[in-house]
Amino acid sequence: MDLDFAPEDLAFREEVRAFIAEAYDDDMRARMAQSKNGHIDKAGQVRWLKRLHEKGWIAPDWPEQYGGTGWSLTRKYIFDMEMALAGAPSTSNMGLKMCAPVVMAFGTDEQKAQHLPKILATDVWWCQGYSEPGAGSDLASLALKAERDGDHYVLNGSKTWTTYAQWADWMFCLVRTSQEDIRQKGISFLLLDMKTPGIQIVPLPTLDGPREGDQEINQVFFDNVRVPVANRIGKEGEGWTYAKYLLQFERGNAYAPGLMNMLGKVRKIARVERSNGGGTMYEDPDFRRKLAEAEIKVEALNATELRVFAGRANGEAMGAVSSMLKLEGSQMQQQITELALEAVGIYAAPFVQDTWAEIEGRTNAPRAGPDYAATVAPHYFNYRKTSIYAGSNEIQHNIMAKMVLGL
């Protein structure tokens, strides 16, 4: 694999850097630096995504016919890496990266015309209705009923761990339209308007302690919610097929660029904070060994992702490889947050409920320890979820054992 950049790719890298320097404004940078979960507020995310849309860079993975960039693998890699190294907000929202590919592959022409332009322009925010109480990684056991009533389905039940449902305009949702001997059958894939009567959103507080109104996950209840049959993707009872297709995109994202950014932050902390030996944490041999081991794993993951995405560019399906990337990427996210917690030491202990209060001019109260310390423990707690969402890591082991090893 030739990883040397051609002159035109180096020029493109400079163009990306110039765009970031201008579009990634000081308010976004301040909020990202003090974010407890790696996201900024909805207004900031929409502002960022619309700037990418204006530049024509919001959907590098979309086909050109729907508004994609038409970039080569190299340019996608450069773009992802520069965005991650700058700490810019993610473009991996659920409309762009998860719902849209399913609509493109299985939706009707009317559904494509209705939803894809609005997703591309960030005029509509989407959430995912997959997990339920008792049906998380065992997604096939979902029980949200969708009973046919003329031209509508009537939904009763709930979804849980629904990321930013309080922001969402629409949800893509798995529902049970019939009971079958095989649980994967009888599941259908619906698109539903979150303003539909009968939907209730209840926040679920998490250990990272987000400020009020910006919690990340919710439970969504459905009480006789009527959804038009026209909002169903594909055939009734074949939603499991579409769901598996979608999960390739949820699990198969590039992890290495973001991990490199996380490692960079750990290095900066380690060069400042003192170890028990008297020097900095960066000078501590044991900590340096653990940091080096993490760096080697991230570089290996980066090379693997480049190889995999090169195959995708040639039309190869992700398949079980998406499980491998999800498994290793999530484990490294957790490992690096553990290193950050070790590096910052006692300054991780004080709990700051609202890390944006100073940015928004609501407090001048001093903090205990450096500013970067307030988000280290919340990041550590928040990233405990990465080995569970998108199918737990135990499930990923099973998928690889079955599809790769034939066990």
mmCIF file of C-alpha atoms in Angstrom:
data_model
loop_
_atom_site.group_PDB
_atom_site.id
_atom_site.type_symbol
_atom_site.label_atom_id
_atom_site.label_comp_id
_atom_site.label_asym_id
_atom_site.label_seq_id
_atom_site.Cartn_x
_atom_site.Cartn_y
_atom_site.Cartn_z
ATOM 1 C CA MET A 1 0.000 0.000 0.000
ATOM 2 C CA ASP A 2 1.453 3.365 -1.070
ATOM 3 C CA LEU A 3 0.767 5.913 1.653
ATOM 4 C CA ASP A 4 2.722 8.801 0.089
ATOM 5 C CA PHE A 5 0.469 11.707 -0.854
ATOM 6 C CA ALA A 6 0.521 13.104 -4.370
ATOM 7 C CA PRO A 7 1.063 16.881 -4.746
ATOM 8 C CA GLU A 8 -2.637 17.427 -5.459
ATOM 9 C CA ASP A 9 -3.546 15.532 -2.267
ATOM 10 C CA LEU A 10 -1.136 17.661 -0.242
ATOM 11 C CA ALA A 11 -2.809 20.732 -1.727
ATOM 12 C CA PHE A 12 -6.183 19.323 -0.718
ATOM 13 C CA ARG A 13 -4.888 18.808 2.836
ATOM 14 C CA GLU A 14 -3.972 22.489 3.005
ATOM 15 C CA GLU A 15 -7.447 23.373 1.741
ATOM 16 C CA VAL A 16 -9.012 21.270 4.510
ATOM 17 C CA ARG A 17 -6.807 22.918 7.132
ATOM 18 C CA ALA A 18 -7.713 26.368 5.859
ATOM 19 C CA PHE A 19 -11.413 25.516 5.983
ATOM 20 C CA ILE A 20 -11.123 24.249 9.555
ATOM 21 C CA ALA A 21 -9.232 27.363 10.646
ATOM 22 C CA GLU A 22 -12.052 29.557 9.346
ATOM 23 C CA ALA A 23 -15.203 27.502 9.936
ATOM 24 C CA TYR A 24 -14.335 25.916 13.288
ATOM 25 C CA ASP A 25 -14.956 29.064 15.290
ATOM 26 C CA ASP A 26 -13.807 29.940 18.815
ATOM 27 C CA ASP A 27 -17.174 29.153 20.413
ATOM 28 C CA MET A 28 -17.199 25.639 18.948
ATOM 29 C CA ARG A 29 -13.593 25.066 20.022
ATOM 30 C CA ALA A 30 -14.315 26.207 23.573
ATOM 31 C CA ARG A 31 -17.382 23.973 23.838
ATOM 32 C CA MET A 32 -15.597 20.935 22.421
ATOM 33 C CA ALA A 33 -12.712 21.462 24.854
ATOM 34 C CA GLN A 34 -15.166 21.443 27.764
ATOM 35 C CA SER A 35 -17.566 18.789 26.436
ATOM 36 C CA LYS A 36 -18.209 15.835 28.718
ATOM 37 C CA ASN A 37 -19.222 13.456 25.931
ATOM 38 C CA GLY A 38 -17.374 14.666 22.841
ATOM 39 C CA HIS A 39 -20.325 16.626 21.425
ATOM 40 C CA ILE A 40 -21.442 20.228 21.466
ATOM 41 C CA ASP A 41 -25.006 21.488 21.711
ATOM 42 C CA LYS A 42 -27.466 21.041 18.855
ATOM 43 C CA ALA A 43 -27.162 24.646 17.660
ATOM 44 C CA GLY A 44 -23.387 24.296 17.421
ATOM 45 C CA GLN A 45 -23.568 20.954 15.621
ATOM 46 C CA VAL A 46 -26.101 22.263 13.116
ATOM 47 C CA ARG A 47 -23.989 25.377 12.524
ATOM 48 C CA TRP A 48 -20.926 23.223 11.857
ATOM 49 C CA LEU A 49 -22.739 20.776 9.577
ATOM 50 C CA LYS A 50 -24.321 23.571 7.550
ATOM 51 C CA ARG A 51 -20.879 25.075 6.993
ATOM 52 C CA LEU A 52 -19.696 21.727 5.696
ATOM 53 C CA HIS A 53 -22.791 21.530 3.494
ATOM 54 C CA GLU A 54 -22.118 24.982 2.044
ATOM 55 C CA LYS A 55 -18.588 23.823 1.236
ATOM 56 C CA GLY A 56 -19.952 20.614 -0.320
ATOM 57 C CA TRP A 57 -18.077 18.428 2.163
ATOM 58 C CA ILE A 58 -20.814 17.175 4.463
ATOM 59 C CA ALA A 59 -21.249 13.701 2.931
ATOM 60 C CA PRO A 60 -17.930 12.212 1.748
ATOM 61 C CA ASP A 61 -19.394 8.687 1.803
ATOM 62 C CA TRP A 62 -22.528 9.466 -0.229
ATOM 63 C CA PRO A 63 -22.731 8.748 -3.965
ATOM 64 C CA GLU A 64 -22.289 11.872 -6.068
ATOM 65 C CA GLN A 65 -25.819 11.540 -7.457
ATOM 66 C CA TYR A 66 -27.200 12.301 -3.985
ATOM 67 C CA GLY A 67 -24.740 15.069 -3.102
ATOM 68 C CA GLY A 68 -21.582 13.182 -2.178
ATOM 69 C CA THR A 69 -18.101 14.549 -2.804
ATOM 70 C CA GLY A 70 -16.785 11.946 -5.214
ATOM 71 C CA TRP A 71 -13.488 11.954 -3.343
ATOM 72 C CA SER A 72 -10.868 9.266 -3.667
ATOM 73 C CA LEU A 73 -10.047 7.068 -0.681
ATOM 74 C CA THR A 74 -6.951 9.200 -0.096
ATOM 75 C CA ARG A 75 -8.933 12.409 0.124
ATOM 76 C CA LYS A 76 -11.489 10.845 2.461
ATOM 77 C CA TYR A 77 -8.609 9.738 4.669
ATOM 78 C CA ILE A 78 -7.025 13.209 4.638
ATOM 79 C CA PHE A 79 -10.356 14.849 5.435
ATOM 80 C CA ASP A 80 -11.160 12.485 8.332
ATOM 81 C CA MET A 81 -7.663 12.774 9.776
ATOM 82 C CA GLU A 82 -7.500 16.568 9.653
ATOM 83 C CA MET A 83 -10.964 16.910 11.169
ATOM 84 C CA ALA A 84 -10.060 14.532 13.978
ATOM 85 C CA LEU A 85 -6.671 16.071 14.700
ATOM 86 C CA ALA A 86 -8.306 19.506 14.901
ATOM 87 C CA GLY A 87 -10.880 18.159 17.349
ATOM 88 C CA ALA A 88 -13.705 19.355 15.120
ATOM 89 C CA PRO A 89 -17.296 18.194 15.775
ATOM 90 C CA SER A 90 -18.122 14.848 14.236
ATOM 91 C CA THR A 91 -20.064 14.593 10.978
ATOM 92 C CA SER A 92 -21.296 11.156 12.043
ATOM 93 C CA ASN A 93 -24.827 12.075 12.968
ATOM 94 C CA MET A 94 -27.531 9.478 12.566
ATOM 95 C CA GLY A 95 -29.185 10.972 9.524
ATOM 96 C CA LEU A 96 -26.048 11.285 7.423
ATOM 97 C CA LYS A 97 -24.247 8.093 8.351
ATOM 98 C CA MET A 98 -26.997 5.644 9.259
ATOM 99 C CA CYS A 99 -30.475 6.469 7.984
ATOM 100 C CA ALA A 100 -29.463 7.885 4.606
ATOM 101 C CA PRO A 101 -27.621 4.761 3.341
ATOM 102 C CA VAL A 102 -30.716 2.649 4.075
ATOM 103 C CA VAL A 103 -33.014 5.103 2.304
ATOM 104 C CA MET A 104 -30.651 5.155 -0.688
ATOM 105 C CA ALA A 105 -30.468 1.356 -0.869
ATOM 106 C CA PHE A 106 -34.040 0.342 -0.053
ATOM 107 C CA GLY A 107 -36.270 3.437 -0.069
ATOM 108 C CA THR A 108 -38.777 4.432 -2.717
ATOM 109 C CA ASP A 109 -38.146 7.357 -5.042
ATOM 110 C CA GLU A 110 -40.637 9.361 -3.004
ATOM 111 C CA GLN A 111 -38.825 8.569 0.259
ATOM 112 C CA LYS A 112 -35.480 9.529 -1.259
ATOM 113 C CA ALA A 113 -36.877 12.832 -2.523
ATOM 114 C CA GLN A 114 -38.519 13.583 0.830
ATOM 115 C CA HIS A 115 -35.641 12.774 3.155
ATOM 116 C CA LEU A 116 -32.215 12.829 1.502
ATOM 117 C CA PRO A 117 -32.031 16.562 0.622
ATOM 118 C CA LYS A 118 -33.111 17.548 4.148
ATOM 119 C CA ILE A 119 -30.592 15.175 5.727
ATOM 120 C CA LEU A 120 -27.846 16.582 3.516
ATOM 121 C CA ALA A 121 -28.719 20.164 4.446
ATOM 122 C CA THR A 122 -29.105 19.320 8.172
ATOM 123 C CA ASP A 123 -32.646 20.682 8.084
ATOM 124 C CA VAL A 124 -33.887 17.585 9.940
ATOM 125 C CA TRP A 125 -32.318 15.827 12.941
ATOM 126 C CA TRP A 126 -32.666 12.043 13.226
ATOM 127 C CA CYS A 127 -32.511 9.563 16.078
ATOM 128 C CA GLN A 128 -32.357 5.758 16.087
ATOM 129 C CA GLY A 129 -35.096 3.537 17.493
ATOM 130 C CA TYR A 130 -33.437 0.158 17.897
ATOM 131 C CA SER A 131 -32.772 -0.904 21.509
ATOM 132 C CA GLU A 132 -35.577 -1.638 23.949
ATOM 133 C CA PRO A 133 -35.726 -2.673 27.602
ATOM 134 C CA GLY A 134 -34.806 -6.349 27.331
ATOM 135 C CA ALA A 135 -33.718 -6.019 23.691
ATOM 136 C CA GLY A 136 -30.339 -4.353 23.532
ATOM 137 C CA SER A 137 -27.613 -6.476 21.973
ATOM 138 C CA ASP A 138 -30.297 -9.155 21.491
ATOM 139 C CA LEU A 139 -32.066 -6.846 19.097
ATOM 140 C CA ALA A 140 -34.131 -9.622 17.515
ATOM 141 C CA SER A 141 -36.170 -9.859 20.711
ATOM 142 C CA LEU A 142 -37.607 -6.349 20.251
ATOM 143 C CA ALA A 143 -41.274 -6.070 21.128
ATOM 144 C CA LEU A 144 -42.495 -2.592 20.055
ATOM 145 C CA LYS A 145 -45.796 -3.500 18.397
ATOM 146 C CA ALA A 146 -46.882 -2.002 15.102
ATOM 147 C CA GLU A 147 -50.390 -3.212 14.280
ATOM 148 C CA ARG A 148 -51.820 -2.488 10.846
ATOM 149 C CA ASP A 149 -54.904 -0.259 10.791
ATOM 150 C CA GLY A 150 -55.748 0.620 7.206
ATOM 151 C CA ASP A 151 -53.082 2.924 5.816
ATOM 152 C CA HIS A 152 -51.338 3.269 9.187
ATOM 153 C CA TYR A 153 -49.433 1.262 11.751
ATOM 154 C CA VAL A 154 -50.363 1.822 15.403
ATOM 155 C CA LEU A 155 -47.289 1.673 17.664
ATOM 156 C CA ASN A 156 -47.268 0.731 21.354
ATOM 157 C CA GLY A 157 -44.160 0.108 23.454
ATOM 158 C CA SER A 158 -40.846 1.871 24.012
ATOM 159 C CA LYS A 159 -37.298 2.368 22.809
ATOM 160 C CA THR A 160 -34.347 3.068 25.087
ATOM 161 C CA TRP A 161 -30.804 4.503 24.987
ATOM 162 C CA THR A 162 -32.148 6.800 22.263
ATOM 163 C CA THR A 163 -29.349 9.285 21.620
ATOM 164 C CA TYR A 164 -30.532 12.913 21.431
ATOM 165 C CA ALA A 165 -34.166 11.954 20.960
ATOM 166 C CA GLN A 166 -35.008 15.288 22.596
ATOM 167 C CA TRP A 167 -33.473 17.024 19.564
ATOM 168 C CA ALA A 168 -34.890 14.748 16.891
ATOM 169 C CA ASP A 169 -37.413 15.663 14.223
ATOM 170 C CA TRP A 170 -37.579 12.106 12.859
ATOM 171 C CA MET A 171 -36.700 8.580 13.994
ATOM 172 C CA PHE A 172 -35.780 5.482 11.993
ATOM 173 C CA CYS A 173 -37.269 2.655 13.971
ATOM 174 C CA LEU A 174 -37.487 -1.144 14.100
ATOM 175 C CA VAL A 175 -40.943 -2.423 15.016
ATOM 176 C CA ARG A 176 -42.601 -5.828 15.278
ATOM 177 C CA THR A 177 -45.351 -6.185 12.718
ATOM 178 C CA SER A 178 -45.924 -9.923 13.301
ATOM 179 C CA GLN A 179 -44.938 -12.804 15.572
ATOM 180 C CA GLU A 180 -42.948 -15.520 13.814
ATOM 181 C CA ASP A 181 -41.159 -18.731 14.799
ATOM 182 C CA ILE A 182 -37.858 -17.073 13.907
ATOM 183 C CA ARG A 183 -37.520 -13.818 15.863
ATOM 184 C CA GLN A 184 -35.674 -12.010 13.083
ATOM 185 C CA LYS A 185 -38.776 -12.336 10.945
ATOM 186 C CA GLY A 186 -41.764 -10.104 11.521
ATOM 187 C CA ILE A 187 -39.628 -6.971 12.060
ATOM 188 C CA SER A 188 -40.232 -3.915 9.895
ATOM 189 C CA PHE A 189 -38.308 -0.659 9.381
ATOM 190 C CA LEU A 190 -40.283 2.569 9.781
ATOM 191 C CA LEU A 191 -39.530 6.277 9.465
ATOM 192 C CA LEU A 192 -41.621 8.335 11.866
ATOM 193 C CA ASP A 193 -42.180 12.001 12.649
ATOM 194 C CA MET A 194 -41.267 12.688 16.300
ATOM 195 C CA LYS A 195 -44.067 15.264 16.533
ATOM 196 C CA THR A 196 -46.664 12.536 16.075
ATOM 197 C CA PRO A 197 -49.177 12.463 18.976
ATOM 198 C CA GLY A 198 -48.523 9.756 21.555
ATOM 199 C CA ILE A 199 -44.730 10.018 21.685
ATOM 200 C CA GLN A 200 -43.168 10.813 25.076
ATOM 201 C CA ILE A 201 -39.428 11.350 25.621
ATOM 202 C CA VAL A 202 -37.963 10.733 29.092
ATOM 203 C CA PRO A 203 -34.280 11.589 29.776
ATOM 204 C CA LEU A 204 -31.948 8.954 31.222
ATOM 205 C CA PRO A 205 -29.210 10.516 33.400
ATOM 206 C CA THR A 206 -25.714 9.080 33.019
ATOM 207 C CA LEU A 207 -22.559 8.934 35.151
ATOM 208 C CA ASP A 208 -20.745 11.599 33.136
ATOM 209 C CA GLY A 209 -23.203 14.128 34.584
ATOM 210 C CA PRO A 210 -24.252 16.247 31.585
ATOM 211 C CA ARG A 211 -25.822 19.579 32.328
ATOM 212 C CA GLU A 212 -29.603 19.749 32.465
ATOM 213 C CA GLY A 213 -31.162 19.816 29.020
ATOM 214 C CA ASP A 214 -28.138 18.324 27.268
ATOM 215 C CA GLN A 215 -28.366 14.724 28.394
ATOM 216 C CA GLU A 216 -27.297 12.305 25.706
ATOM 217 C CA ILE A 217 -29.719 9.381 25.991
ATOM 218 C CA ASN A 218 -33.440 8.929 26.561
ATOM 219 C CA GLN A 219 -36.267 6.434 26.686
ATOM 220 C CA VAL A 220 -39.046 7.008 24.162
ATOM 221 C CA PHE A 221 -42.580 5.757 24.846
ATOM 222 C CA PHE A 222 -45.201 5.115 22.159
ATOM 223 C CA ASP A 223 -48.894 5.209 23.074
ATOM 224 C CA ASN A 224 -51.118 4.460 20.063
ATOM 225 C CA VAL A 225 -48.769 6.353 17.742
ATOM 226 C CA ARG A 226 -50.071 6.290 14.170
ATOM 227 C CA VAL A 227 -47.420 6.033 11.432
ATOM 228 C CA PRO A 228 -48.369 5.927 7.738
ATOM 229 C CA VAL A 229 -47.622 2.647 5.975
ATOM 230 C CA ALA A 230 -45.997 4.797 3.292
ATOM 231 C CA ASN A 231 -43.227 5.504 5.828
ATOM 232 C CA ARG A 232 -42.123 1.875 5.839
ATOM 233 C CA ILE A 233 -38.770 1.131 4.222
ATOM 234 C CA GLY A 234 -38.936 -1.862 1.900
ATOM 235 C CA LYS A 235 -41.194 -4.837 2.533
ATOM 236 C CA GLU A 236 -43.124 -5.600 5.696
ATOM 237 C CA GLY A 237 -41.350 -8.169 7.835
ATOM 238 C CA GLU A 238 -37.929 -7.665 6.226
ATOM 239 C CA GLY A 239 -36.662 -4.931 8.526
ATOM 240 C CA TRP A 240 -33.989 -7.211 9.968
ATOM 241 C CA THR A 241 -32.251 -7.239 6.575
ATOM 242 C CA TYR A 242 -32.255 -3.451 6.423
ATOM 243 C CA ALA A 243 -31.141 -3.200 10.048
ATOM 244 C CA LYS A 244 -28.106 -5.418 9.413
ATOM 245 C CA TYR A 245 -27.225 -3.275 6.414
ATOM 246 C CA LEU A 246 -27.400 -0.143 8.555
ATOM 247 C CA LEU A 247 -25.246 -1.657 11.319
ATOM 248 C CA GLN A 248 -22.370 -2.032 8.876
ATOM 249 C CA PHE A 249 -22.255 1.772 8.752
ATOM 250 C CA GLU A 250 -22.716 2.218 12.506
ATOM 251 C CA ARG A 251 -19.968 -0.290 13.344
ATOM 252 C CA GLY A 252 -17.697 0.301 10.370
ATOM 253 C CA ASN A 253 -16.679 3.908 10.926
ATOM 254 C CA ALA A 254 -13.039 5.004 11.018
ATOM 255 C CA TYR A 255 -11.851 5.024 14.626
ATOM 256 C CA ALA A 256 -8.123 5.725 14.204
ATOM 257 C CA PRO A 257 -8.269 9.486 13.456
ATOM 258 C CA GLY A 258 -10.294 10.199 16.605
ATOM 259 C CA LEU A 259 -8.075 7.908 18.669
ATOM 260 C CA MET A 260 -5.013 9.832 17.514
ATOM 261 C CA ASN A 261 -6.625 13.039 18.721
ATOM 262 C CA MET A 262 -7.387 11.410 22.080
ATOM 263 C CA LEU A 263 -3.781 10.244 22.407
ATOM 264 C CA GLY A 264 -2.555 13.752 21.651
ATOM 265 C CA LYS A 265 -4.594 15.116 24.552
ATOM 266 C CA VAL A 266 -3.178 12.449 26.880
ATOM 267 C CA ARG A 267 0.373 13.390 25.876
ATOM 268 C CA LYS A 268 -0.277 17.068 26.631
ATOM 269 C CA ILE A 269 -1.649 16.217 30.079
ATOM 270 C CA ALA A 270 1.219 13.815 30.791
ATOM 271 C CA ARG A 271 3.832 16.460 29.945
ATOM 272 C CA VAL A 272 2.355 18.739 32.648
ATOM 273 C CA GLU A 273 1.104 16.529 35.486
ATOM 274 C CA ARG A 274 3.595 15.159 38.017
ATOM 275 C CA SER A 275 4.159 11.498 38.816
ATOM 276 C CA ASN A 276 4.944 9.967 42.201
ATOM 277 C CA GLY A 277 8.575 9.796 41.119
ATOM 278 C CA GLY A 278 8.916 13.560 40.982
ATOM 279 C CA GLY A 279 9.066 14.067 37.231
ATOM 280 C CA THR A 280 6.180 14.419 34.796
ATOM 281 C CA MET A 281 3.885 11.540 33.975
ATOM 282 C CA TYR A 282 5.416 11.554 30.496
ATOM 283 C CA GLU A 283 8.799 10.803 32.058
ATOM 284 C CA ASP A 284 7.458 7.911 34.107
ATOM 285 C CA PRO A 285 8.698 4.665 32.455
ATOM 286 C CA ASP A 286 5.587 2.639 33.275
ATOM 287 C CA PHE A 287 3.222 5.290 31.942
ATOM 288 C CA ARG A 288 5.354 5.782 28.816
ATOM 289 C CA ARG A 289 5.199 2.044 28.169
ATOM 290 C CA LYS A 290 1.399 2.013 28.364
ATOM 291 C CA LEU A 291 1.175 5.092 26.156
ATOM 292 C CA ALA A 292 3.510 3.515 23.582
ATOM 293 C CA GLU A 293 1.455 0.298 23.558
ATOM 294 C CA ALA A 294 -1.685 2.318 22.880
ATOM 295 C CA GLU A 295 0.019 4.244 20.082
ATOM 296 C CA ILE A 296 1.149 1.012 18.402
ATOM 297 C CA LYS A 297 -2.378 -0.399 18.535
ATOM 298 C CA VAL A 298 -3.844 2.796 17.083
ATOM 299 C CA GLU A 299 -1.323 2.828 14.232
ATOM 300 C CA ALA A 300 -2.157 -0.810 13.492
ATOM 301 C CA LEU A 301 -5.863 -0.004 13.506
ATOM 302 C CA ASN A 302 -5.241 2.949 11.195
ATOM 303 C CA ALA A 303 -3.448 0.705 8.661
ATOM 304 C CA THR A 304 -6.270 -1.846 8.892
ATOM 305 C CA GLU A 305 -8.943 0.788 8.334
ATOM 306 C CA LEU A 306 -7.114 2.099 5.269
ATOM 307 C CA ARG A 307 -6.991 -1.413 3.827
ATOM 308 C CA VAL A 308 -10.673 -2.051 4.587
ATOM 309 C CA PHE A 309 -11.903 1.249 3.208
ATOM 310 C CA ALA A 310 -9.802 0.749 0.087
ATOM 311 C CA GLY A 311 -11.768 -2.457 -0.414
ATOM 312 C CA ARG A 312 -15.041 -0.612 0.074
ATOM 313 C CA ALA A 313 -14.003 1.873 -2.603
ATOM 314 C CA ASN A 314 -13.643 -1.119 -4.948
ATOM 315 C CA GLY A 315 -17.158 -2.302 -4.128
ATOM 316 C CA GLU A 316 -16.375 -4.865 -1.422
ATOM 317 C CA ALA A 317 -18.962 -5.285 1.350
ATOM 318 C CA MET A 318 -17.948 -4.619 4.955
ATOM 319 C CA GLY A 319 -19.455 -7.791 6.386
ATOM 320 C CA ALA A 320 -17.832 -9.101 9.568
ATOM 321 C CA VAL A 321 -14.953 -6.624 9.186
ATOM 322 C CA SER A 322 -17.230 -3.934 10.604
ATOM 323 C CA SER A 323 -17.441 -5.994 13.798
ATOM 324 C CA MET A 324 -13.656 -6.172 14.004
ATOM 325 C CA LEU A 325 -13.284 -2.406 13.625
ATOM 326 C CA LYS A 326 -16.008 -1.742 16.196
ATOM 327 C CA LEU A 327 -14.420 -4.177 18.651
ATOM 328 C CA GLU A 328 -10.888 -2.824 18.444
ATOM 329 C CA GLY A 329 -11.939 0.812 18.131
ATOM 330 C CA SER A 330 -14.200 0.733 21.189
ATOM 331 C CA GLN A 331 -11.588 -1.075 23.276
ATOM 332 C CA MET A 332 -8.974 1.527 22.374
ATOM 333 C CA GLN A 333 -11.357 4.383 23.218
ATOM 334 C CA GLN A 334 -11.755 2.928 26.690
ATOM 335 C CA GLN A 335 -8.041 2.262 27.095
ATOM 336 C CA ILE A 336 -7.088 5.831 26.189
ATOM 337 C CA THR A 337 -9.637 7.357 28.573
ATOM 338 C CA GLU A 338 -8.105 5.188 31.295
ATOM 339 C CA LEU A 339 -4.657 6.614 30.459
ATOM 340 C CA ALA A 340 -6.064 10.148 30.605
ATOM 341 C CA LEU A 341 -7.571 9.442 34.026
ATOM 342 C CA GLU A 342 -4.230 8.114 35.262
ATOM 343 C CA ALA A 343 -2.343 11.092 33.836
ATOM 344 C CA VAL A 344 -4.547 13.789 35.371
ATOM 345 C CA GLY A 345 -4.462 12.135 38.808
ATOM 346 C CA ILE A 346 -6.278 13.806 41.704
ATOM 347 C CA TYR A 347 -7.566 16.644 39.524
ATOM 348 C CA ALA A 348 -10.096 14.233 38.009
ATOM 349 C CA ALA A 349 -11.873 13.990 41.370
ATOM 350 C CA PRO A 350 -13.684 17.387 41.599
ATOM 351 C CA PHE A 351 -17.080 17.138 39.895
ATOM 352 C CA VAL A 352 -18.036 20.057 37.639
ATOM 353 C CA GLN A 353 -21.724 19.749 36.798
ATOM 354 C CA ASP A 354 -21.792 22.437 34.123
ATOM 355 C CA THR A 355 -18.511 22.719 32.230
ATOM 356 C CA TRP A 356 -20.006 25.306 29.843
ATOM 357 C CA ALA A 357 -21.104 27.751 32.552
ATOM 358 C CA GLU A 358 -17.989 29.887 32.183
ATOM 359 C CA ILE A 359 -18.206 29.860 28.368
ATOM 360 C CA GLU A 360 -21.800 31.084 28.561
ATOM 361 C CA GLY A 361 -21.004 33.739 31.177
ATOM 362 C CA ARG A 362 -23.016 32.202 33.987
ATOM 363 C CA THR A 363 -20.213 31.863 36.513
ATOM 364 C CA ASN A 364 -16.794 33.231 37.400
ATOM 365 C CA ALA A 365 -16.166 30.661 40.117
ATOM 366 C CA PRO A 366 -12.635 29.191 39.986
ATOM 367 C CA ARG A 367 -12.157 25.471 39.455
ATOM 368 C CA ALA A 368 -9.998 23.075 41.378
ATOM 369 C CA GLY A 369 -7.196 22.147 39.012
ATOM 370 C CA PRO A 370 -6.593 22.955 35.336
ATOM 371 C CA ASP A 371 -9.465 23.456 32.907
ATOM 372 C CA TYR A 372 -8.716 20.265 30.994
ATOM 373 C CA ALA A 373 -9.195 18.158 34.126
ATOM 374 C CA ALA A 374 -12.963 18.699 34.451
ATOM 375 C CA THR A 375 -13.855 16.537 31.449
ATOM 376 C CA VAL A 376 -11.417 13.654 32.012
ATOM 377 C CA ALA A 377 -13.535 11.646 34.465
ATOM 378 C CA PRO A 378 -16.790 12.292 32.529
ATOM 379 C CA HIS A 379 -15.088 11.045 29.345
ATOM 380 C CA TYR A 380 -13.914 7.947 31.184
ATOM 381 C CA PHE A 381 -17.416 7.177 32.456
ATOM 382 C CA ASN A 382 -19.103 8.055 29.159
ATOM 383 C CA TYR A 383 -16.840 5.749 27.169
ATOM 384 C CA ARG A 384 -17.833 2.720 29.251
ATOM 385 C CA LYS A 385 -20.768 2.561 26.835
ATOM 386 C CA THR A 386 -18.658 2.015 23.711
ATOM 387 C CA SER A 387 -18.294 -1.715 24.328
ATOM 388 C CA ILE A 388 -22.097 -2.013 24.569
ATOM 389 C CA TYR A 389 -23.695 0.191 21.913
ATOM 390 C CA ALA A 390 -23.996 -0.870 18.253
ATOM 391 C CA GLY A 391 -24.046 -4.445 19.523
ATOM 392 C CA SER A 392 -21.969 -5.385 22.560
ATOM 393 C CA ASN A 393 -18.389 -6.535 22.045
ATOM 394 C CA GLU A 394 -19.422 -10.039 23.058
ATOM 395 C CA ILE A 395 -21.842 -10.016 20.133
ATOM 396 C CA GLN A 396 -19.059 -8.826 17.811
ATOM 397 C CA HIS A 397 -16.907 -11.782 18.923
ATOM 398 C CA ASN A 398 -19.784 -14.129 18.065
ATOM 399 C CA ILE A 399 -20.292 -12.538 14.638
ATOM 400 C CA MET A 400 -16.612 -12.885 13.750
ATOM 401 C CA ALA A 401 -16.475 -16.448 15.060
ATOM 402 C CA LYS A 402 -19.436 -17.413 12.880
ATOM 403 C CA MET A 403 -18.738 -15.439 9.700
ATOM 404 C CA VAL A 404 -14.925 -15.539 9.628
ATOM 405 C CA LEU A 405 -13.927 -18.699 11.494
ATOM 406 C CA GLY A 406 -17.008 -20.738 10.656
ATOM 407 C CA LEU A 407 -17.591 -21.760 14.274
#
